[in-house]
mmCIF file of C-alpha atoms and ligand atoms in Angstrom:
data_model
loop_
_atom_site.group_PDB
_atom_site.id
_atom_site.type_symbol
_atom_site.label_atom_id
_atom_site.label_comp_id
_atom_site.label_asym_id
_atom_site.label_seq_id
_atom_site.Cartn_x
_atom_site.Cartn_y
_atom_site.Cartn_z
ATOM 1 C CA MET A 18 23.567 2.808 8.264
ATOM 2 C CA LYS A 19 23.298 4.711 5.004
ATOM 3 C CA ILE A 20 20.248 3.423 3.200
ATOM 4 C CA GLY A 21 19.018 4.176 -0.322
ATOM 5 C CA ILE A 22 15.284 3.679 -0.894
ATOM 6 C CA VAL A 23 13.882 3.343 -4.404
ATOM 7 C CA CYS A 24 10.088 3.489 -4.752
ATOM 8 C CA TYR A 25 7.161 4.865 -6.719
ATOM 9 C CA PRO A 26 6.317 8.281 -5.301
ATOM 10 C CA THR A 27 2.619 8.079 -6.150
ATOM 11 C CA TYR A 28 -0.595 7.527 -4.203
ATOM 12 C CA GLY A 29 -0.223 3.777 -3.720
ATOM 13 C CA GLY A 30 0.631 1.268 -1.030
ATOM 14 C CA SER A 31 4.207 0.431 -1.995
ATOM 15 C CA GLY A 32 5.190 4.128 -2.083
ATOM 16 C CA VAL A 33 3.487 4.717 1.258
ATOM 17 C CA VAL A 34 5.249 1.772 2.908
ATOM 18 C CA ALA A 35 8.651 2.775 1.471
ATOM 19 C CA THR A 36 8.241 6.397 2.563
ATOM 20 C CA GLU A 37 7.002 5.605 6.076
ATOM 21 C CA LEU A 38 9.841 3.083 6.440
ATOM 22 C CA GLY A 39 12.406 5.688 5.374
ATOM 23 C CA ILE A 40 11.005 8.319 7.752
ATOM 24 C CA GLU A 41 11.092 5.887 10.673
ATOM 25 C CA LEU A 42 14.628 4.696 9.836
ATOM 26 C CA ALA A 43 15.743 8.331 9.753
ATOM 27 C CA LYS A 44 14.158 8.915 13.185
ATOM 28 C CA ARG A 45 16.152 5.926 14.434
ATOM 29 C CA GLY A 46 19.377 7.649 13.362
ATOM 30 C CA HIS A 47 20.035 6.127 9.932
ATOM 31 C CA GLU A 48 20.792 8.292 6.911
ATOM 32 C CA VAL A 49 18.107 7.728 4.290
ATOM 33 C CA HIS A 50 18.325 8.633 0.590
ATOM 34 C CA PHE A 51 15.123 8.430 -1.464
ATOM 35 C CA ILE A 52 15.711 7.899 -5.169
ATOM 36 C CA THR A 53 12.661 8.347 -7.394
ATOM 37 C CA TYR A 54 11.203 10.591 -10.122
ATOM 38 C CA ALA A 55 9.102 12.862 -7.891
ATOM 39 C CA GLN A 56 8.867 13.800 -4.239
ATOM 40 C CA PRO A 57 7.149 10.849 -2.471
ATOM 41 C CA MET A 58 3.573 11.724 -1.429
ATOM 42 C CA ARG A 59 4.125 11.427 2.310
ATOM 43 C CA LEU A 60 7.561 13.109 2.325
ATOM 44 C CA ASP A 61 6.035 16.542 2.447
ATOM 45 C CA ARG A 62 7.966 18.250 5.244
ATOM 46 C CA PHE A 63 11.564 18.673 6.351
ATOM 47 C CA GLN A 64 12.964 15.653 8.151
ATOM 48 C CA ASP A 65 16.408 15.329 9.606
ATOM 49 C CA ASN A 66 18.566 12.538 8.084
ATOM 50 C CA ILE A 67 16.460 12.358 4.913
ATOM 51 C CA PHE A 68 17.692 13.227 1.427
ATOM 52 C CA TYR A 69 15.837 13.103 -1.862
ATOM 53 C CA HIS A 70 17.495 12.460 -5.239
ATOM 54 C CA GLU A 71 15.277 13.064 -8.253
ATOM 55 C CA VAL A 72 15.669 10.881 -11.324
ATOM 56 C CA GLU A 73 15.576 13.005 -14.455
ATOM 57 C CA GLN A 74 14.142 11.599 -17.660
ATOM 58 C CA PRO A 75 16.423 12.073 -20.650
ATOM 59 C CA HIS A 76 14.638 13.303 -23.783
ATOM 60 C CA TYR A 77 16.171 12.532 -27.154
ATOM 61 C CA PRO A 78 14.368 12.227 -30.518
ATOM 62 C CA LEU A 79 15.622 8.674 -31.083
ATOM 63 C CA PHE A 80 14.178 7.399 -27.783
ATOM 64 C CA GLU A 81 10.632 6.573 -28.717
ATOM 65 C CA PHE A 82 10.065 5.014 -25.257
ATOM 66 C CA PRO A 83 11.153 6.776 -22.043
ATOM 67 C CA LEU A 84 14.267 5.067 -20.628
ATOM 68 C CA TYR A 85 13.319 5.328 -16.950
ATOM 69 C CA SER A 86 14.969 2.050 -15.877
ATOM 70 C CA LEU A 87 18.332 3.225 -17.207
ATOM 71 C CA ALA A 88 17.980 6.776 -15.914
ATOM 72 C CA LEU A 89 17.160 5.299 -12.501
ATOM 73 C CA ALA A 90 20.186 2.955 -12.606
ATOM 74 C CA GLY A 91 22.393 5.945 -13.461
ATOM 75 C CA LYS A 92 21.047 7.957 -10.515
ATOM 76 C CA ILE A 93 21.438 4.984 -8.143
ATOM 77 C CA ILE A 94 25.085 4.649 -9.209
ATOM 78 C CA ASP A 95 25.690 8.313 -8.279
ATOM 79 C CA VAL A 96 24.020 7.967 -4.915
ATOM 80 C CA ILE A 97 25.809 4.709 -4.005
ATOM 81 C CA LYS A 98 29.176 6.200 -4.922
ATOM 82 C CA TYR A 99 28.917 9.742 -3.620
ATOM 83 C CA GLU A 100 26.759 9.097 -0.554
ATOM 84 C CA GLN A 101 28.566 5.847 0.262
ATOM 85 C CA LEU A 102 25.425 3.754 0.708
ATOM 86 C CA ASP A 103 25.552 0.496 2.682
ATOM 87 C CA ILE A 104 22.092 -0.730 1.704
ATOM 88 C CA LEU A 105 19.983 -0.232 -1.407
ATOM 89 C CA HIS A 106 16.352 -1.112 -0.652
ATOM 90 C CA VAL A 107 14.091 -1.218 -3.700
ATOM 91 C CA HIS A 108 10.293 -1.412 -3.434
ATOM 92 C CA TYR A 109 8.289 -3.092 -6.225
ATOM 93 C CA ALA A 110 10.347 -5.329 -8.503
ATOM 94 C CA ILE A 111 9.660 -3.699 -11.866
ATOM 95 C CA PRO A 112 11.861 -1.967 -12.860
ATOM 96 C CA HIS A 113 13.432 -1.092 -9.492
ATOM 97 C CA ALA A 114 15.057 -4.460 -8.750
ATOM 98 C CA ILE A 115 16.508 -4.612 -12.258
ATOM 99 C CA SER A 116 17.861 -1.047 -12.138
ATOM 100 C CA GLY A 117 19.218 -1.732 -8.633
ATOM 101 C CA PHE A 118 21.050 -4.858 -9.766
ATOM 102 C CA LEU A 119 22.548 -3.046 -12.753
ATOM 103 C CA ALA A 120 23.766 -0.164 -10.578
ATOM 104 C CA LYS A 121 25.197 -2.537 -7.966
ATOM 105 C CA GLU A 122 27.144 -4.443 -10.613
ATOM 106 C CA ILE A 123 28.512 -1.279 -12.184
ATOM 107 C CA VAL A 124 29.838 0.173 -8.912
ATOM 108 C CA LYS A 125 31.013 -3.062 -7.310
ATOM 109 C CA GLU A 126 34.720 -2.290 -7.766
ATOM 110 C CA ASP A 127 34.297 1.010 -5.869
ATOM 111 C CA ARG A 128 31.661 0.224 -3.297
ATOM 112 C CA HIS A 129 29.800 -2.843 -2.072
ATOM 113 C CA VAL A 130 26.142 -2.282 -1.397
ATOM 114 C CA ALA A 131 23.623 -4.900 -0.213
ATOM 115 C CA LEU A 132 20.530 -5.046 -2.431
ATOM 116 C CA VAL A 133 17.198 -5.674 -0.686
ATOM 117 C CA THR A 134 14.061 -6.085 -2.817
ATOM 118 C CA THR A 135 10.606 -5.801 -1.273
ATOM 119 C CA LEU A 136 7.723 -7.259 -3.266
ATOM 120 C CA HIS A 137 4.379 -5.545 -2.911
ATOM 121 C CA GLY A 138 1.791 -7.075 -5.183
ATOM 122 C CA THR A 139 1.151 -6.919 -8.887
ATOM 123 C CA ASP A 140 4.912 -6.954 -9.544
ATOM 124 C CA ILE A 141 4.488 -10.672 -8.692
ATOM 125 C CA THR A 142 0.812 -11.479 -9.187
ATOM 126 C CA LEU A 143 0.127 -9.712 -12.502
ATOM 127 C CA ILE A 144 2.556 -7.667 -14.562
ATOM 128 C CA GLY A 145 5.674 -9.581 -13.427
ATOM 129 C CA LEU A 146 4.204 -12.789 -14.843
ATOM 130 C CA GLU A 147 4.017 -11.376 -18.389
ATOM 131 C CA PRO A 148 6.399 -13.438 -20.528
ATOM 132 C CA THR A 149 8.440 -10.305 -21.345
ATOM 133 C CA PHE A 150 9.067 -9.487 -17.706
ATOM 134 C CA LEU A 151 9.142 -12.883 -15.984
ATOM 135 C CA PRO A 152 12.809 -13.769 -16.708
ATOM 136 C CA LEU A 153 13.902 -10.241 -15.747
ATOM 137 C CA VAL A 154 12.023 -10.342 -12.446
ATOM 138 C CA LYS A 155 13.264 -13.855 -11.630
ATOM 139 C CA PHE A 156 16.854 -12.879 -12.392
ATOM 140 C CA SER A 157 16.739 -9.704 -10.304
ATOM 141 C CA LEU A 158 15.186 -11.554 -7.338
ATOM 142 C CA ASP A 159 17.801 -14.302 -7.503
ATOM 143 C CA GLN A 160 20.517 -11.647 -7.610
ATOM 144 C CA SER A 161 19.153 -9.610 -4.668
ATOM 145 C CA ASP A 162 20.955 -10.128 -1.371
ATOM 146 C CA ALA A 163 17.558 -10.430 0.305
ATOM 147 C CA VAL A 164 13.991 -10.485 -0.938
ATOM 148 C CA THR A 165 11.080 -9.660 1.336
ATOM 149 C CA ALA A 166 7.348 -9.958 0.696
ATOM 150 C CA VAL A 167 4.579 -8.122 2.519
ATOM 151 C CA SER A 168 2.514 -11.265 3.197
ATOM 152 C CA LYS A 169 2.843 -15.024 3.321
ATOM 153 C CA PHE A 170 0.508 -15.216 0.339
ATOM 154 C CA LEU A 171 2.898 -13.084 -1.722
ATOM 155 C CA ALA A 172 5.980 -15.020 -0.577
ATOM 156 C CA ASP A 173 4.327 -18.295 -1.672
ATOM 157 C CA LYS A 174 3.251 -16.791 -4.997
ATOM 158 C CA THR A 175 6.824 -15.662 -5.629
ATOM 159 C CA SER A 176 8.313 -19.085 -4.966
ATOM 160 C CA THR A 177 5.796 -20.917 -7.113
ATOM 161 C CA GLY A 178 5.452 -18.363 -9.914
ATOM 162 C CA PHE A 179 9.132 -17.502 -10.312
ATOM 163 C CA LYS A 180 10.852 -20.601 -8.900
ATOM 164 C CA THR A 181 13.245 -18.296 -7.071
ATOM 165 C CA ASN A 182 16.399 -19.633 -5.413
ATOM 166 C CA HIS A 183 15.144 -18.626 -1.962
ATOM 167 C CA GLU A 184 11.731 -18.190 -0.375
ATOM 168 C CA PRO A 185 11.191 -14.443 0.305
ATOM 169 C CA ILE A 186 11.240 -13.363 3.949
ATOM 170 C CA VAL A 187 7.817 -12.192 5.113
ATOM 171 C CA ILE A 188 7.878 -8.732 6.681
ATOM 172 C CA PRO A 189 4.297 -7.494 6.838
ATOM 173 C CA ASN A 190 3.201 -3.941 6.199
ATOM 174 C CA PHE A 191 2.781 -1.659 9.165
ATOM 175 C CA VAL A 192 0.943 1.401 10.429
ATOM 176 C CA ASP A 193 1.872 4.087 12.927
ATOM 177 C CA THR A 194 -0.955 3.558 15.416
ATOM 178 C CA ASN A 195 -0.056 6.833 17.173
ATOM 179 C CA VAL A 196 -0.939 8.683 13.982
ATOM 180 C CA TYR A 197 -3.726 6.366 12.820
ATOM 181 C CA HIS A 198 -6.235 6.240 15.668
ATOM 182 C CA ARG A 199 -9.881 7.151 16.070
ATOM 183 C CA MET A 200 -10.211 10.863 16.687
ATOM 184 C CA GLU A 201 -12.957 13.453 17.080
ATOM 185 C CA SER A 202 -14.048 14.317 13.529
ATOM 186 C CA THR A 203 -17.501 15.674 14.289
ATOM 187 C CA LYS A 204 -17.248 18.511 11.776
ATOM 188 C CA ILE A 205 -16.376 16.221 8.831
ATOM 189 C CA ARG A 206 -19.004 13.720 9.943
ATOM 190 C CA CYS A 207 -21.736 16.396 10.013
ATOM 191 C CA GLN A 208 -20.753 17.594 6.556
ATOM 192 C CA ILE A 209 -20.865 14.111 5.037
ATOM 193 C CA ALA A 210 -23.805 12.706 6.980
ATOM 194 C CA PRO A 211 -25.952 15.654 8.139
ATOM 195 C CA ASN A 212 -28.793 13.341 9.197
ATOM 196 C CA ASP A 213 -26.490 11.133 11.239
ATOM 197 C CA GLU A 214 -26.471 8.372 8.623
ATOM 198 C CA LYS A 215 -23.934 5.565 9.076
ATOM 199 C CA ILE A 216 -20.855 5.862 6.873
ATOM 200 C CA LEU A 217 -19.205 3.262 4.642
ATOM 201 C CA ILE A 218 -15.771 4.132 3.284
ATOM 202 C CA HIS A 219 -13.397 2.915 0.578
ATOM 203 C CA VAL A 220 -9.864 4.196 -0.051
ATOM 204 C CA SER A 221 -7.833 3.138 -3.091
ATOM 205 C CA ASN A 222 -6.180 4.162 -6.335
ATOM 206 C CA PHE A 223 -9.358 3.162 -8.239
ATOM 207 C CA ARG A 224 -7.608 0.627 -10.450
ATOM 208 C CA PRO A 225 -9.747 -2.237 -11.849
ATOM 209 C CA VAL A 226 -8.318 -4.737 -9.266
ATOM 210 C CA LYS A 227 -9.899 -2.653 -6.482
ATOM 211 C CA ARG A 228 -13.453 -3.270 -7.822
ATOM 212 C CA VAL A 229 -14.643 0.191 -6.777
ATOM 213 C CA VAL A 230 -17.919 -0.340 -8.640
ATOM 214 C CA ASP A 231 -18.710 -3.202 -6.219
ATOM 215 C CA THR A 232 -18.750 -0.656 -3.371
ATOM 216 C CA ILE A 233 -21.504 1.228 -5.209
ATOM 217 C CA HIS A 234 -23.540 -1.960 -5.603
ATOM 218 C CA ILE A 235 -23.060 -2.808 -1.912
ATOM 219 C CA ALA A 236 -24.246 0.685 -0.936
ATOM 220 C CA HIS A 237 -27.236 0.303 -3.284
ATOM 221 C CA GLU A 238 -28.183 -2.967 -1.573
ATOM 222 C CA VAL A 239 -27.808 -1.525 1.955
ATOM 223 C CA LEU A 240 -29.754 1.628 1.065
ATOM 224 C CA LYS A 241 -32.837 -0.507 0.385
ATOM 225 C CA THR A 242 -33.339 -0.707 4.165
ATOM 226 C CA THR A 243 -30.885 1.621 5.906
ATOM 227 C CA PRO A 244 -29.856 5.230 5.348
ATOM 228 C CA ILE A 245 -26.100 5.416 4.781
ATOM 229 C CA LYS A 246 -23.481 7.497 3.017
ATOM 230 C CA LEU A 247 -20.671 5.951 0.995
ATOM 231 C CA VAL A 248 -17.412 7.925 1.012
ATOM 232 C CA LEU A 249 -14.858 7.157 -1.710
ATOM 233 C CA VAL A 250 -11.319 8.456 -1.213
ATOM 234 C CA GLY A 251 -8.724 8.362 -3.990
ATOM 235 C CA ASP A 252 -8.776 8.613 -7.730
ATOM 236 C CA GLY A 253 -7.865 6.561 -10.770
ATOM 237 C CA PRO A 254 -9.119 4.850 -13.916
ATOM 238 C CA ASP A 255 -12.382 3.429 -12.502
ATOM 239 C CA ARG A 256 -13.679 6.633 -10.922
ATOM 240 C CA ALA A 257 -15.750 7.717 -13.917
ATOM 241 C CA GLU A 258 -17.431 4.303 -14.136
ATOM 242 C CA ALA A 259 -18.180 4.347 -10.390
ATOM 243 C CA GLU A 260 -19.765 7.797 -10.758
ATOM 244 C CA ARG A 261 -21.784 6.609 -13.750
ATOM 245 C CA VAL A 262 -23.090 3.512 -11.943
ATOM 246 C CA SER A 263 -24.070 5.504 -8.852
ATOM 247 C CA ARG A 264 -26.097 7.863 -11.082
ATOM 248 C CA GLU A 265 -27.637 4.953 -13.003
ATOM 249 C CA LEU A 266 -28.718 3.279 -9.756
ATOM 250 C CA GLY A 267 -30.085 6.590 -8.502
ATOM 251 C CA ILE A 268 -27.937 6.651 -5.364
ATOM 252 C CA HIS A 269 -25.483 9.410 -6.328
ATOM 253 C CA GLU A 270 -26.778 11.694 -3.569
ATOM 254 C CA HIS A 271 -25.641 9.115 -1.028
ATOM 255 C CA VAL A 272 -22.151 8.716 -2.512
ATOM 256 C CA ARG A 273 -19.359 11.268 -1.937
ATOM 257 C CA PHE A 274 -16.218 11.173 -4.091
ATOM 258 C CA LEU A 275 -13.540 13.010 -2.096
ATOM 259 C CA GLY A 276 -10.632 12.470 -4.512
ATOM 260 C CA LYS A 277 -7.071 12.160 -3.165
ATOM 261 C CA GLN A 278 -6.793 13.176 0.480
ATOM 262 C CA ASN A 279 -3.930 13.443 2.928
ATOM 263 C CA ALA A 280 -5.966 13.735 6.141
ATOM 264 C CA LEU A 281 -6.706 10.011 6.166
ATOM 265 C CA PRO A 282 -6.826 9.398 9.949
ATOM 266 C CA GLU A 283 -9.418 12.183 10.342
ATOM 267 C CA ILE A 284 -11.511 10.893 7.442
ATOM 268 C CA LEU A 285 -11.267 7.231 8.489
ATOM 269 C CA SER A 286 -12.397 8.279 11.969
ATOM 270 C CA ILE A 287 -15.873 9.195 10.681
ATOM 271 C CA ALA A 288 -16.378 5.762 9.123
ATOM 272 C CA ASP A 289 -18.381 2.849 10.488
ATOM 273 C CA ILE A 290 -17.252 0.220 7.976
ATOM 274 C CA PHE A 291 -14.407 0.006 5.437
ATOM 275 C CA LEU A 292 -15.096 -1.857 2.182
ATOM 276 C CA MET A 293 -12.295 -3.709 0.369
ATOM 277 C CA PRO A 294 -13.950 -5.823 -2.358
ATOM 278 C CA SER A 295 -10.626 -6.261 -4.248
ATOM 279 C CA GLN A 296 -9.987 -8.916 -6.831
ATOM 280 C CA SER A 297 -6.270 -8.999 -5.952
ATOM 281 C CA GLU A 298 -4.590 -7.657 -2.836
ATOM 282 C CA SER A 299 -1.266 -8.888 -1.571
ATOM 283 C CA PHE A 300 -1.780 -7.267 1.834
ATOM 284 C CA GLY A 301 -4.352 -4.468 1.948
ATOM 285 C CA LEU A 302 -2.554 -1.586 3.653
ATOM 286 C CA ALA A 303 -5.640 0.634 3.368
ATOM 287 C CA ALA A 304 -7.583 -1.943 5.405
ATOM 288 C CA LEU A 305 -4.903 -1.944 8.105
ATOM 289 C CA GLU A 306 -4.965 1.866 8.326
ATOM 290 C CA ALA A 307 -8.756 1.704 8.738
ATOM 291 C CA MET A 308 -8.477 -0.957 11.450
ATOM 292 C CA ALA A 309 -6.006 1.219 13.349
ATOM 293 C CA CYS A 310 -8.766 3.873 13.376
ATOM 294 C CA GLY A 311 -11.203 1.337 14.821
ATOM 295 C CA VAL A 312 -13.046 0.707 11.556
ATOM 296 C CA PRO A 313 -14.058 -2.940 10.938
ATOM 297 C CA VAL A 314 -13.303 -4.065 7.366
ATOM 298 C CA ILE A 315 -15.380 -6.162 4.986
ATOM 299 C CA GLY A 316 -13.028 -7.643 2.408
ATOM 300 C CA THR A 317 -12.650 -10.494 -0.036
ATOM 301 C CA ASN A 318 -11.195 -13.916 0.601
ATOM 302 C CA LEU A 319 -8.214 -13.226 -1.647
ATOM 303 C CA GLY A 320 -4.459 -12.770 -1.454
ATOM 304 C CA GLY A 321 -3.162 -11.430 1.844
ATOM 305 C CA ILE A 322 -6.477 -9.942 3.031
ATOM 306 C CA PRO A 323 -7.237 -12.876 5.388
ATOM 307 C CA GLU A 324 -3.782 -12.349 6.969
ATOM 308 C CA VAL A 325 -4.953 -8.881 8.029
ATOM 309 C CA ILE A 326 -8.680 -9.311 8.781
ATOM 310 C CA THR A 327 -9.862 -12.037 11.134
ATOM 311 C CA HIS A 328 -13.277 -13.160 9.918
ATOM 312 C CA SER A 329 -16.104 -12.607 12.386
ATOM 313 C CA GLU A 330 -13.769 -11.000 14.929
ATOM 314 C CA ASN A 331 -12.580 -7.641 13.603
ATOM 315 C CA GLY A 332 -14.259 -7.730 10.183
ATOM 316 C CA PHE A 333 -15.814 -10.060 7.643
ATOM 317 C CA ILE A 334 -14.529 -11.896 4.589
ATOM 318 C CA ALA A 335 -16.646 -12.763 1.555
ATOM 319 C CA GLU A 336 -16.167 -14.247 -1.907
ATOM 320 C CA LEU A 337 -15.171 -11.922 -4.752
ATOM 321 C CA GLY A 338 -18.229 -10.182 -6.222
ATOM 322 C CA ASP A 339 -20.663 -11.512 -3.590
ATOM 323 C CA ILE A 340 -22.419 -8.162 -3.195
ATOM 324 C CA LYS A 341 -25.416 -9.575 -1.321
ATOM 325 C CA ARG A 342 -23.235 -11.203 1.344
ATOM 326 C CA MET A 343 -21.092 -8.107 1.804
ATOM 327 C CA ALA A 344 -24.257 -5.999 2.168
ATOM 328 C CA LYS A 345 -25.581 -8.519 4.696
ATOM 329 C CA TYR A 346 -22.347 -8.175 6.731
ATOM 330 C CA VAL A 347 -22.650 -4.376 6.600
ATOM 331 C CA LEU A 348 -26.187 -4.565 7.987
ATOM 332 C CA GLU A 349 -25.173 -7.107 10.631
ATOM 333 C CA LEU A 350 -22.711 -4.579 12.046
ATOM 334 C CA LEU A 351 -24.776 -1.438 11.541
ATOM 335 C CA ASN A 352 -27.874 -2.944 13.177
ATOM 336 C CA ASN A 353 -25.969 -4.248 16.178
ATOM 337 C CA PRO A 354 -24.080 -1.435 17.951
ATOM 338 C CA LYS A 355 -22.630 -3.783 20.588
ATOM 339 C CA LYS A 356 -21.198 -6.075 17.923
ATOM 340 C CA TRP A 357 -19.861 -3.067 15.976
ATOM 341 C CA SER A 358 -18.137 -1.693 19.053
ATOM 342 C CA ASP A 359 -16.581 -5.108 19.825
ATOM 343 C CA PHE A 360 -15.308 -5.459 16.221
ATOM 344 C CA SER A 361 -14.026 -1.879 16.267
ATOM 345 C CA LYS A 362 -12.044 -2.478 19.477
ATOM 346 C CA LYS A 363 -10.607 -5.739 18.149
ATOM 347 C CA ALA A 364 -9.665 -4.155 14.815
ATOM 348 C CA ARG A 365 -7.678 -1.460 16.632
ATOM 349 C CA GLN A 366 -6.102 -4.087 18.937
ATOM 350 C CA ARG A 367 -4.958 -6.203 16.002
ATOM 351 C CA ALA A 368 -3.325 -3.192 14.325
ATOM 352 C CA VAL A 369 -1.541 -2.220 17.566
ATOM 353 C CA ASN A 370 -0.480 -5.719 18.626
ATOM 354 C CA GLU A 371 0.555 -7.169 15.259
ATOM 355 C CA PHE A 372 1.323 -4.395 12.790
ATOM 356 C CA ASP A 373 2.485 -1.309 14.658
ATOM 357 C CA ILE A 374 5.459 0.472 13.080
ATOM 358 C CA SER A 375 7.501 -0.070 16.249
ATOM 359 C CA LEU A 376 7.221 -3.855 15.798
ATOM 360 C CA ILE A 377 7.929 -4.078 12.073
ATOM 361 C CA VAL A 378 10.659 -1.525 11.255
ATOM 362 C CA PRO A 379 13.172 -3.283 13.583
ATOM 363 C CA LYS A 380 12.724 -6.381 11.381
ATOM 364 C CA TYR A 381 14.065 -4.415 8.398
ATOM 365 C CA GLU A 382 16.897 -2.997 10.514
ATOM 366 C CA ALA A 383 17.854 -6.503 11.670
ATOM 367 C CA LEU A 384 17.820 -7.725 8.068
ATOM 368 C CA TYR A 385 20.085 -4.862 6.904
ATOM 369 C CA GLN A 386 22.447 -5.500 9.822
ATOM 370 C CA SER A 387 22.684 -9.214 9.051
ATOM 371 C CA LEU A 388 23.497 -8.457 5.408
ATOM 372 C CA LEU A 389 26.245 -6.023 6.378
ATOM 373 C CA GLU A 390 27.729 -8.551 8.791
ATOM 374 C CA SER A 391 27.717 -11.316 6.201
HETATM 375 O O1 GMT B 416 1.081 -4.007 -6.600
HETATM 376 C C1 GMT B 416 0.421 -3.061 -6.980
HETATM 377 O O2 GMT B 416 -0.399 -3.142 -7.865
HETATM 378 C C2 GMT B 416 0.618 -1.717 -6.418
HETATM 379 C C3 GMT B 416 0.997 -1.693 -5.001
HETATM 380 C C4 GMT B 416 1.083 -0.233 -4.693
HETATM 381 O O3 GMT B 416 2.104 0.361 -4.987
HETATM 382 O O4 GMT B 416 0.097 0.289 -4.223
HETATM 383 O O5 GMT B 416 0.017 -2.265 -4.114
HETATM 384 C C5 GMT B 416 0.384 -3.367 -3.398
HETATM 385 O O6 GMT B 416 1.203 -2.961 -2.328
HETATM 386 C C6 GMT B 416 0.577 -2.530 -1.127
HETATM 387 C C7 GMT B 416 1.678 -2.209 -0.119
HETATM 388 O O7 GMT B 416 2.470 -3.304 0.156
HETATM 389 C C8 GMT B 416 -0.374 -3.606 -0.625
HETATM 390 O O8 GMT B 416 -0.986 -3.189 0.587
HETATM 391 C C9 GMT B 416 -1.444 -3.841 -1.691
HETATM 392 O O9 GMT B 416 -2.255 -4.905 -1.233
HETATM 393 C C10 GMT B 416 -0.801 -4.225 -3.002
HETATM 394 N N1 GMT B 416 -1.821 -4.198 -4.046
HETATM 395 C C11 GMT B 416 -2.172 -5.313 -4.703
HETATM 396 O O10 GMT B 416 -1.718 -6.404 -4.455
HETATM 397 C C12 GMT B 416 -3.190 -5.115 -5.773
#
C-alpha cells in the first residue's frame, strides 16, 4: 500500500508513534510518505520505502496568523495526487484531521484515498473540547473513514465528549521490545550515581499536564531516608520551575536534568523506578518504553495509565498529587530487591506480551486493508 502519514515531528508521543509506525510499515514493504513541517525526530537515518514531504509555511504581510492547516492541506493534495496514495493516516486531530478531510474532498475526482485519524490525547481531552474547535473536530472525525484511539479511555472520551457517529477503534500504542530492553549501561550509571545510589527517572515534554514538579517533591520525600538520584529527561515549559523547586528544597545536587535525549533505551536501563505523576495521560507511551526496559512505573490513576500499568504487579498507581503515597511506593520497591526484581520482570513481560510492535502494527495494516476492500 502507499500510505501518507501526517504527524507532529516534535519530541512527543504522537510523533513518536506515527514515526515508528511508518518505519515499521516501510520494513513490511509498504511505501510510506511522511507529511509534516520538519523531519520527524526519530526519522534520522536513511530508510528504504520512506519519503518525507516538508510543508512550507507561506509568509505574506496580510496573514497575521500562520496558515499551517491550509498549507498542510495543499501539501497533502500534492502527495495524494502525485504519489498516488491509497491511505492517508493522520495523527492528532487538530488540525491534521481537518486538513486531511479538506485535501481528500478536493482530490476526490482524481483519486480516492481512505482517511484514517488516530487520536492521541489532548486533541480529545483538552484543546479539542474548546468551543472553537469542538465542531471542527467532531466533523472531521465523523468524516474520517476510520478513527482509532490509543486507549479504551480515549475511545470512551471521544464518544461521550464529541457524540461521534462511531465509537473509535482501540489500537494501543506499542514499543519495539528488541530496541527497548535492559542493557549494560554501567558507564552512564556511574556518572549519574557515583555512590551507587538508586535512580528514579522521568521522561516527558515538561508540559504542565506532566506534573514534573511532583517528581521533585517525591524525590525530596524519599531522600529523607534513602540516597537516590532523580534523572529528568526532556525539556519544555515546566523545566525552569522544576529546577527552581529542586534548589528551594535543597535537593538540586540529587537531581540531574539531561534535556532531550535520543539514547533512551540506554538511559532507561540505569533506572530503578519510572515516575509518571501526570494529571492527564491518554496512554503513557513513556511508561511503556520504561517497562520494556524492565523499569517498574509509579503513575497516577488517570486516563489510560491503568490500561498500561497493573497495580501491585508491574508498578503502582496512586491518586493525582498524592506525593506521600508515591514516595511510599518508591521506598517499598527500593527497600525490597526481590519485589523490585519481580516487578521489573513483569513490567518487561507485559510490554513484550501485550504491546510489542509486532503485535500492534498488523492491526493498522488490517484496518487499512479493510478500508481499501470496502
Ligand atoms: O495529546 C497530547 O497532549 C500530546 C500527545 C503527544 O503528541 O505527545 O501525547 C499523547 O499521545 C501519546 C501517544 O499516543 C500518549 O502516550 C500520551 O499519553 C498522550 N498525552 C496525553 O494524553 C497528555
